[in-house]
Coordinates of C-alpha atoms and ligand atoms in Angstrom, one line a residue:
M11 CA 100.0 126.2 152.6
A12 CA 97.8 125.4 149.7
S13 CA 99.4 126.7 146.5
T14 CA 97.6 127.7 143.4
V15 CA 97.8 126.2 139.9
V16 CA 97.2 128.1 136.7
A17 CA 95.3 126.4 133.9
A18 CA 93.9 127.4 130.5
V19 CA 90.2 126.9 130.5
M20 CA 87.7 126.7 127.6
P21 CA 84.7 128.3 129.3
A22 CA 82.1 127.3 126.6
P23 CA 81.9 126.8 122.9
H24 CA 83.0 129.8 120.7
Q25 CA 84.5 131.6 123.7
P26 CA 88.2 132.3 123.9
V27 CA 90.4 130.2 126.2
E28 CA 91.3 132.1 129.4
L29 CA 93.7 131.5 132.3
R30 CA 92.2 130.6 135.7
E31 CA 93.7 129.8 139.0
F32 CA 92.8 126.6 140.9
A33 CA 93.7 125.5 144.4
E34 CA 96.2 122.6 144.3
P35 CA 94.0 119.7 145.2
S36 CA 94.4 117.5 148.3
L37 CA 95.1 113.9 147.3
P38 CA 93.2 110.7 148.1
P39 CA 95.3 107.6 148.7
G40 CA 96.8 106.5 145.3
G41 CA 96.2 109.9 143.7
L42 CA 99.1 112.0 142.3
L43 CA 99.9 115.3 140.7
L44 CA 102.0 115.7 137.5
E45 CA 103.9 118.8 136.8
T46 CA 103.0 119.1 133.1
S47 CA 106.0 119.1 130.7
F48 CA 103.9 119.1 127.5
S49 CA 100.4 118.8 126.3
E50 CA 99.0 119.3 122.8
V51 CA 96.4 121.0 120.7
C52 CA 94.8 118.4 118.5
G53 CA 91.9 118.4 116.1
T54 CA 89.6 117.5 118.9
D55 CA 90.4 120.7 120.7
V56 CA 89.4 122.7 117.6
H57 CA 86.1 120.7 117.5
L58 CA 85.7 121.4 121.3
L59 CA 86.0 125.1 120.7
H60 CA 83.3 125.0 118.1
G61 CA 81.0 122.9 120.3
R62 CA 81.0 120.0 117.8
L63 CA 81.2 117.2 120.4
A64 CA 78.1 116.2 122.4
G65 CA 78.0 115.9 126.2
V66 CA 81.1 118.0 126.9
P67 CA 80.8 119.5 130.5
Y68 CA 82.2 123.0 129.9
P69 CA 84.1 124.7 131.3
I70 CA 86.9 122.3 130.6
I71 CA 90.7 122.2 130.8
P72 CA 91.6 120.8 127.4
G73 CA 94.7 118.8 126.6
H74 CA 93.9 115.0 126.7
V75 CA 97.3 113.6 126.0
S76 CA 100.1 115.0 128.1
V77 CA 103.4 114.1 129.7
G78 CA 105.0 115.4 132.9
R79 CA 106.8 114.5 136.2
V80 CA 105.3 113.3 139.4
S81 CA 105.4 116.3 141.7
R82 CA 103.3 115.0 144.6
M83 CA 101.7 111.7 145.6
R84 CA 99.8 110.1 148.4
G85 CA 100.4 106.5 149.3
E86 CA 101.2 104.0 146.6
A87 CA 100.5 104.3 142.9
R88 CA 101.7 101.7 140.4
T89 CA 102.2 101.9 136.6
L90 CA 100.5 99.6 134.2
D91 CA 103.5 97.3 134.4
G92 CA 103.4 97.2 138.2
R93 CA 106.2 99.6 138.9
L94 CA 105.9 101.7 142.1
L95 CA 105.9 105.4 141.1
R96 CA 108.1 107.9 142.8
E97 CA 108.2 111.7 142.9
G98 CA 110.2 112.9 139.9
D99 CA 109.3 110.0 137.6
R100 CA 108.6 111.0 134.0
V101 CA 105.1 109.8 133.4
A102 CA 102.6 109.5 130.6
F103 CA 99.0 108.4 131.3
F104 CA 96.1 106.9 129.5
D105 CA 93.6 109.8 129.1
V106 CA 90.5 107.5 129.2
H107 CA 89.5 106.6 132.8
R108 CA 86.5 105.3 134.7
T109 CA 85.8 102.6 132.0
C110 CA 83.4 100.5 134.1
G111 CA 84.1 96.9 133.1
R112 CA 80.5 95.9 133.9
C113 CA 78.3 97.4 131.2
H114 CA 77.2 95.7 127.9
A115 CA 80.0 97.4 125.9
C116 CA 82.7 96.4 128.4
A117 CA 81.6 93.0 129.5
V118 CA 79.5 91.5 126.7
T119 CA 80.6 92.8 123.4
R120 CA 84.1 93.7 124.7
T121 CA 84.2 97.1 123.0
P122 CA 85.3 99.2 126.0
T123 CA 85.8 102.3 123.9
R124 CA 81.9 102.4 123.7
C125 CA 81.5 102.2 127.5
H126 CA 79.1 105.0 128.6
A127 CA 80.8 105.5 131.9
R128 CA 84.2 106.2 130.4
R129 CA 85.6 109.7 130.8
V130 CA 88.4 111.3 128.9
Y131 CA 90.9 113.9 130.4
G132 CA 90.6 117.2 128.6
I133 CA 87.3 116.3 126.9
T134 CA 84.6 114.8 129.1
D135 CA 86.0 115.9 132.5
S136 CA 84.8 119.3 133.7
A137 CA 87.1 121.9 135.1
A138 CA 84.5 122.1 138.0
D139 CA 85.8 118.7 139.0
G140 CA 89.4 119.7 139.1
L141 CA 92.7 119.6 137.1
F142 CA 91.6 117.0 134.5
G143 CA 93.4 118.4 131.5
G144 CA 96.9 119.0 130.2
W145 CA 96.6 122.7 129.5
S146 CA 97.5 123.2 133.1
E147 CA 100.7 123.7 135.1
T148 CA 99.6 120.6 137.1
I149 CA 97.4 117.6 136.2
Y150 CA 95.6 115.6 138.8
L151 CA 95.8 111.8 138.2
E152 CA 93.0 110.2 140.2
P153 CA 93.5 106.7 141.7
G154 CA 92.9 104.2 138.9
V155 CA 94.2 106.3 136.0
L156 CA 96.6 104.1 134.0
T157 CA 100.1 105.3 133.9
A158 CA 103.5 104.4 132.4
V159 CA 107.0 105.7 133.1
V160 CA 108.2 107.0 129.7
P161 CA 111.1 104.8 128.7
E162 CA 114.5 106.5 128.6
P163 CA 115.1 106.7 124.9
V164 CA 111.8 108.5 124.3
G165 CA 112.0 112.2 124.8
D166 CA 109.0 114.3 126.0
E167 CA 108.9 115.8 122.5
D168 CA 108.8 112.4 120.8
Y169 CA 105.9 111.3 123.0
I170 CA 103.9 114.4 122.6
G171 CA 104.8 114.7 118.9
G172 CA 103.2 111.3 118.4
G173 CA 100.5 112.2 121.0
C174 CA 96.9 111.1 120.6
G175 CA 97.4 110.7 116.9
L176 CA 99.9 107.9 117.4
I177 CA 97.8 106.2 120.0
T178 CA 94.7 106.4 117.8
S179 CA 96.8 105.1 114.9
V180 CA 97.9 102.0 116.8
H181 CA 94.2 101.1 117.2
V182 CA 93.6 101.9 113.5
M183 CA 96.4 99.4 112.6
D184 CA 94.6 96.7 114.6
R185 CA 91.4 97.4 112.6
A186 CA 93.3 97.7 109.3
E187 CA 95.0 94.2 109.5
I188 CA 97.6 95.1 107.0
R189 CA 99.4 92.2 105.4
L190 CA 103.0 92.1 104.3
G191 CA 103.4 93.8 100.9
D192 CA 99.9 95.4 101.0
T193 CA 99.4 98.8 99.3
V194 CA 97.9 101.1 101.9
L195 CA 96.1 104.3 101.1
V196 CA 96.0 107.0 103.9
Q197 CA 93.5 109.8 103.3
G198 CA 94.5 112.7 105.5
T199 CA 97.9 114.0 106.7
G200 CA 97.0 115.4 110.1
A201 CA 98.5 114.0 113.2
V202 CA 96.6 110.7 113.0
G203 CA 97.4 110.3 109.3
L204 CA 101.1 111.0 109.7
S205 CA 101.4 108.4 112.4
A206 CA 99.2 105.9 110.4
I207 CA 101.7 106.3 107.5
A208 CA 104.6 105.3 109.7
L209 CA 102.7 102.5 111.4
A210 CA 101.5 101.1 108.0
K211 CA 105.1 100.8 106.9
L212 CA 106.1 99.2 110.2
S213 CA 103.2 96.8 109.7
G214 CA 104.8 95.6 106.4
A215 CA 103.0 97.7 103.8
G216 CA 104.9 97.5 100.5
M217 CA 103.6 100.9 99.4
V218 CA 101.9 103.7 101.3
I219 CA 100.0 106.3 99.3
A220 CA 98.9 109.4 101.2
I221 CA 96.4 112.1 100.2
G222 CA 96.5 115.4 102.0
A223 CA 97.4 119.1 102.2
P224 CA 99.2 121.5 102.4
A225 CA 102.5 120.9 100.6
D226 CA 104.7 121.0 103.7
R227 CA 102.5 118.4 105.3
L228 CA 103.0 116.1 102.3
R229 CA 106.7 116.6 102.7
L230 CA 106.4 115.4 106.3
A231 CA 104.2 112.6 105.1
R232 CA 107.1 111.3 102.9
E233 CA 109.5 111.7 105.9
M234 CA 107.1 109.6 107.9
G235 CA 107.3 106.9 105.2
A236 CA 104.8 107.6 102.5
D237 CA 106.1 106.4 99.1
T238 CA 103.7 108.6 97.1
T239 CA 101.7 111.7 98.1
L240 CA 98.8 113.1 96.2
P241 CA 97.6 116.7 96.9
L242 CA 94.1 117.6 97.7
D243 CA 94.0 120.2 95.0
M244 CA 94.5 117.5 92.3
P245 CA 91.1 116.6 90.8
A246 CA 89.7 113.4 92.3
G247 CA 89.5 111.8 88.9
E248 CA 93.3 112.2 88.5
R249 CA 93.9 110.8 92.0
L250 CA 91.9 107.7 91.0
E251 CA 94.0 107.3 87.8
R252 CA 97.3 107.7 89.8
V253 CA 96.2 105.1 92.4
R254 CA 95.2 102.7 89.6
E255 CA 98.6 103.2 87.8
L256 CA 100.4 102.6 91.1
T257 CA 98.5 99.4 91.8
G258 CA 98.4 97.6 88.5
G259 CA 94.9 98.9 87.9
H260 CA 93.5 97.2 91.1
G261 CA 93.3 99.9 93.8
A262 CA 94.8 99.9 97.3
D263 CA 94.5 96.7 99.4
V264 CA 93.6 98.8 102.5
G265 CA 92.2 102.3 102.7
I266 CA 92.4 104.4 105.9
E267 CA 90.2 107.5 106.2
V268 CA 91.6 110.0 108.7
A269 CA 90.6 113.1 106.9
G270 CA 87.3 113.8 108.7
S271 CA 85.6 114.7 105.4
A272 CA 82.4 113.1 104.1
R273 CA 83.9 113.6 100.6
A274 CA 86.9 111.5 101.5
V275 CA 84.8 108.5 102.3
E276 CA 83.0 108.8 98.9
E277 CA 86.4 108.9 97.1
G278 CA 88.2 106.4 99.3
L279 CA 85.7 103.6 98.5
N280 CA 86.7 104.0 94.8
L281 CA 90.4 103.9 95.5
V282 CA 90.4 100.5 97.4
R283 CA 90.5 97.3 95.3
D284 CA 87.7 94.7 95.1
G285 CA 87.7 92.6 98.2
G286 CA 89.7 95.3 100.1
R287 CA 89.3 96.8 103.5
Y288 CA 88.4 100.4 104.4
V289 CA 88.8 101.8 107.9
I290 CA 87.0 105.0 108.9
A291 CA 88.7 106.8 111.8
G292 CA 88.5 110.4 110.9
H293 CA 84.9 111.1 111.6
Y294 CA 85.3 111.8 115.3
T295 CA 82.7 114.5 114.9
N296 CA 79.7 114.5 112.6
A297 CA 80.9 115.7 109.2
G298 CA 77.6 115.0 107.6
P299 CA 76.4 112.3 105.2
S300 CA 78.5 110.7 102.5
T301 CA 76.7 109.8 99.3
I302 CA 77.7 106.3 98.3
N303 CA 76.4 103.7 95.9
A304 CA 76.1 100.5 97.9
H305 CA 75.9 98.4 94.7
E306 CA 78.9 99.9 93.0
Q307 CA 81.1 100.8 95.9
I308 CA 80.5 98.1 98.5
N309 CA 78.4 95.1 97.5
R310 CA 79.7 94.4 94.0
K311 CA 83.2 95.3 95.2
H312 CA 83.0 92.8 98.0
L313 CA 84.4 95.5 100.2
E314 CA 84.8 95.4 104.0
I315 CA 84.2 98.7 105.9
R316 CA 85.2 99.1 109.5
G317 CA 84.9 101.9 112.0
C318 CA 87.5 102.7 114.8
W319 CA 86.5 104.6 117.9
G320 CA 88.8 105.8 120.6
S321 CA 91.6 103.7 122.0
E322 CA 92.3 101.2 124.7
P323 CA 95.2 100.8 127.2
T324 CA 96.9 98.4 124.8
H325 CA 97.2 101.1 122.2
F326 CA 98.7 103.5 124.7
V327 CA 101.3 101.0 126.0
R328 CA 102.2 99.9 122.5
A329 CA 102.6 103.5 121.3
L330 CA 105.3 103.9 124.0
Q331 CA 107.0 100.7 122.9
I332 CA 106.9 101.8 119.2
L333 CA 108.4 105.2 120.2
A334 CA 111.2 103.4 122.2
Q335 CA 112.0 101.3 119.2
H336 CA 111.6 103.7 116.3
A337 CA 111.6 107.4 117.4
A338 CA 115.3 107.8 116.7
R339 CA 114.5 107.1 113.0
I340 CA 110.9 108.2 112.4
P341 CA 110.4 111.9 113.0
W342 CA 107.4 111.9 115.4
R343 CA 108.9 114.9 117.1
A344 CA 108.7 116.9 113.9
I345 CA 104.9 116.7 114.0
G346 CA 104.9 118.9 117.1
A347 CA 106.1 121.8 115.0
K348 CA 105.7 124.7 117.5
V349 CA 105.5 125.2 121.2
Y350 CA 103.0 127.6 122.7
A351 CA 103.0 129.0 126.2
L352 CA 99.9 128.6 128.5
D353 CA 98.6 132.1 127.6
E354 CA 99.1 131.7 123.8
L355 CA 96.5 129.0 123.3
N356 CA 93.9 131.0 121.4
E357 CA 96.7 131.6 118.9
A358 CA 97.5 127.9 118.9
L359 CA 93.9 126.9 118.2
A360 CA 93.7 129.4 115.4
D361 CA 97.0 128.1 113.9
A362 CA 95.8 124.5 114.3
E363 CA 92.4 125.2 112.6
A364 CA 94.1 127.0 109.7
M365 CA 96.4 124.0 109.3
R366 CA 99.4 126.3 109.6
L367 CA 101.2 123.5 111.3
P368 CA 100.8 119.7 111.8
K369 CA 100.4 120.1 115.6
A370 CA 100.7 122.8 118.2
L371 CA 102.4 121.8 121.5
V372 CA 101.6 123.3 124.8
A373 CA 104.3 123.9 127.4
P374 CA 102.2 124.8 130.5
Q375 CA 105.2 125.9 132.6
R376 CA 105.8 128.8 130.1
R377 CA 103.8 132.0 130.3
R378 CA 104.4 134.8 127.8
D379 CA 103.1 137.3 130.4
R380 CA 106.0 136.4 132.7
L381 CA 108.7 136.6 130.1
Ligands
ZN408 ZN1 81.5 100.0 130.7
ZN409 ZN1 93.6 114.3 120.4

C-alpha cells in the first residue's frame, strides 16, 4: 500500500539537484503529511549548492519555507493558536524545529535562534531522515513542528512570495526599532530587502531609501514602498551625496544591511546618521571581513550596530497576520516571479544566482517530464 513520493535532492555541494523517490513515511501520533503547493528557491539554497553553510547534512531536500494541504495525519495535531488540524487544511509551518528550550541560549540569554539543538527544514535536516524539505511532493511535519492555517485572504502565492524573506524581515524590524517618521536605508533588494522596505513603511518610516540592482528589482522596490532607489552601479561617493541630500545632511536614522556584501557594511556605516542604528542581517554566510574605521564610523558617530540571526515563531505568526492585512495592497506575490516544476530546479538555482528574478517558486506537483 505504501506509495512513493518524488523529491528534488541536493546530493552534495557543487552537484546538480536530482529527483529521487522516497517511501511515504508511516506517521507517529501527532505527525502529518502536507501535499506541497509551493516552496521557494531562496538565497540560502544557492549558498547550499556552493557548500557555503557549515554543518549541512547532505544529501538534503531543500526548500525551507513552504505551504501545502494536510494530506494525511495520525491522531491529533494542533496549530499554534490551538486549532485542531484536519485533512485538507491549507497549512504553513515554522521551518525551525527541535529548539530545545533548556540550553544557555534558550533558557538563560533568551536568544533561541542561537540554540544548537535547533534544526531547520530544508537546511539542517538530512534527506536520510525523511521528507524534511519543500522541494518534494510531500513534506513530513513531525510532532511538535509549529503550524498555522493560512488565513483565507492570503493566497498560497502571497505567502510564498513573502516566504522566508518576509519572516526574516519581521525579525529585522524588531531589531531595527524604527520610530515614526524615521528615514530608513535598506541595502539590498533581494527577497529580504523587498520585504524590509514594505515593513519599514508599515512601521512608520517617513522615507525609505533602497540600494540595489538590477533595474527591474529597483522598480519592484518602489512598488513595495521605497521612496527613492539608488542603483549599485552608481559610485558609492555619489550614493553618499544623495543620501545626505535626502536627509538634510544627516544620514539615515536606521540602516538595514540585507545585501550580504562586506562592502555594503563599509558603505552603510557612512550612510547612517550620528547616533543612528545599523542592523546587519544579510551576512547569513561568511562574506569575508569588512574594513571599518572604529573611530570614524562607530565610536565618534555614537552608532549602534546590531546583528539579526534567524527567526522565531512570533515572526512566522506575525508574517501571516501582516499578509492577511496588507497582501491585497502590497505586491508580495510579485516577488515570486516565476514558477518552476520539480525537475527544473537546476535552472531555477542558476536563475536565482544570476539574479534574473527576485525569487523562483517551486511547484512540486508539477513535473516537466510528465507534461
Ligand atoms: Zn536550546
Ligand atoms: Zn530562505
